[in-house]
Amino acid sequence: MVYPWQFEEDPALVPLRGAAQVLAARTEWPALYDLDRLAANEVPVVAAVYHDDMFVDREHALATAEAVKGLRTWVTDAYAHDGVRRDAAVLDRLIAMARGEV
């Protein structure tokens, strides 16, 4: 998720402003997910959902997770978007969830 103001303020994104506007104006996009396949999932899946993630909308993430059969989420406000990179405890928790220990 990228906000329009980021193309005004972030020097690395300013040159991409025009391309971003063209993409944002496009209304015809193919389906991003195969909902039937997600609903038929047989693989154990876990995911961390960061409550105040500035890059991923929480409600969208939870709705997407709900579409995946058997996906278990851990919603936390203890970390931001980079929780897995910043603290090994996040990955430890996800592995424990996948093993059914949490």
Coordinates of C-alpha atoms in Angstrom, one line a residue:
M1 CA 0.0 0.0 0.0
V2 CA 1.5 3.3 -1.1
Y3 CA -0.1 6.6 -0.4
P4 CA -0.2 9.4 -3.0
W5 CA 1.6 11.8 -0.7
Q6 CA 4.6 9.5 -0.7
F7 CA 5.2 10.3 -4.3
E8 CA 5.5 14.0 -3.3
E9 CA 7.7 13.6 -0.3
D10 CA 10.0 10.6 -0.8
P11 CA 12.9 11.6 -3.1
A12 CA 13.1 8.0 -4.3
L13 CA 9.5 7.9 -5.3
V14 CA 9.1 11.4 -6.9
P15 CA 10.4 10.3 -10.3
L16 CA 7.7 7.5 -10.3
R17 CA 4.8 9.9 -9.6
G18 CA 3.5 9.9 -13.2
A19 CA 3.6 6.1 -13.5
A20 CA 1.9 5.8 -10.1
Q21 CA -0.9 8.1 -11.2
V22 CA -1.5 6.1 -14.4
L23 CA -1.7 2.9 -12.4
A24 CA -3.9 4.4 -9.7
A25 CA -6.4 5.6 -12.4
R26 CA -6.6 2.1 -14.0
T27 CA -9.9 0.4 -13.1
E28 CA -9.6 -2.9 -15.1
W29 CA -7.4 -5.4 -13.3
P30 CA -7.5 -9.1 -13.4
A31 CA -8.3 -11.1 -10.2
L32 CA -5.4 -11.0 -7.8
Y33 CA -6.3 -14.3 -6.1
D34 CA -7.9 -17.5 -7.2
L35 CA -10.6 -17.6 -4.5
D36 CA -11.6 -21.2 -5.2
R37 CA -8.1 -22.4 -4.7
L38 CA -7.7 -20.4 -1.5
A39 CA -10.9 -21.8 -0.2
A40 CA -9.7 -25.3 -0.9
N41 CA -6.3 -24.9 0.7
E42 CA -4.9 -28.0 2.5
V43 CA -1.6 -26.5 3.6
P44 CA -1.2 -25.2 7.1
V45 CA -0.8 -21.5 7.0
V46 CA -0.1 -18.9 9.7
A47 CA 0.3 -15.1 9.3
A48 CA 1.2 -12.1 11.5
V49 CA -1.1 -9.2 11.0
Y50 CA 0.3 -6.0 12.4
H51 CA -2.5 -3.9 13.9
D52 CA -1.1 -0.5 12.8
D53 CA 0.8 -1.6 9.7
M54 CA 1.3 1.5 7.5
F55 CA 1.8 -0.6 4.3
V56 CA -0.9 -3.3 4.7
D57 CA -4.5 -2.4 5.6
R58 CA -5.4 -4.6 8.6
E59 CA -9.0 -5.2 7.5
H60 CA -7.9 -6.1 4.0
A61 CA -5.3 -8.5 5.4
L62 CA -7.8 -10.2 7.7
A63 CA -10.4 -10.5 4.9
T64 CA -7.8 -12.1 2.6
A65 CA -6.7 -14.4 5.4
E66 CA -10.3 -15.4 6.0
A67 CA -10.5 -16.5 2.3
V68 CA -7.8 -19.1 2.9
K69 CA -9.0 -22.3 4.3
G70 CA -7.3 -23.1 7.6
L71 CA -5.2 -19.9 7.8
R72 CA -4.6 -18.8 11.4
T73 CA -3.7 -15.2 12.1
W74 CA -1.9 -13.5 14.9
V75 CA -2.9 -9.9 15.2
T76 CA -0.5 -7.9 17.2
D77 CA 0.2 -4.2 17.9
A78 CA 3.6 -5.0 19.4
Y79 CA 5.3 -4.7 16.1
A80 CA 5.2 -2.8 12.9
H81 CA 5.5 -3.9 9.3
D82 CA 9.0 -5.2 9.9
G83 CA 8.3 -7.3 12.9
V84 CA 9.8 -10.5 11.5
R85 CA 13.1 -8.7 10.7
R86 CA 13.3 -6.8 13.9
D87 CA 12.5 -9.6 16.4
A88 CA 13.1 -13.3 16.1
A89 CA 10.3 -13.9 18.6
V90 CA 7.8 -13.1 15.8
L91 CA 9.0 -16.0 13.6
D92 CA 9.2 -18.2 16.7
R93 CA 5.6 -17.4 17.4
L94 CA 4.5 -18.2 13.8
I95 CA 6.4 -21.5 13.8
A96 CA 4.8 -22.4 17.1
M97 CA 1.4 -21.6 15.7
A98 CA 2.1 -23.7 12.6
R99 CA 3.0 -26.6 14.9
G100 CA -0.2 -26.2 16.9
E101 CA 1.8 -25.2 20.1
V102 CA 0.1 -21.8 20.4

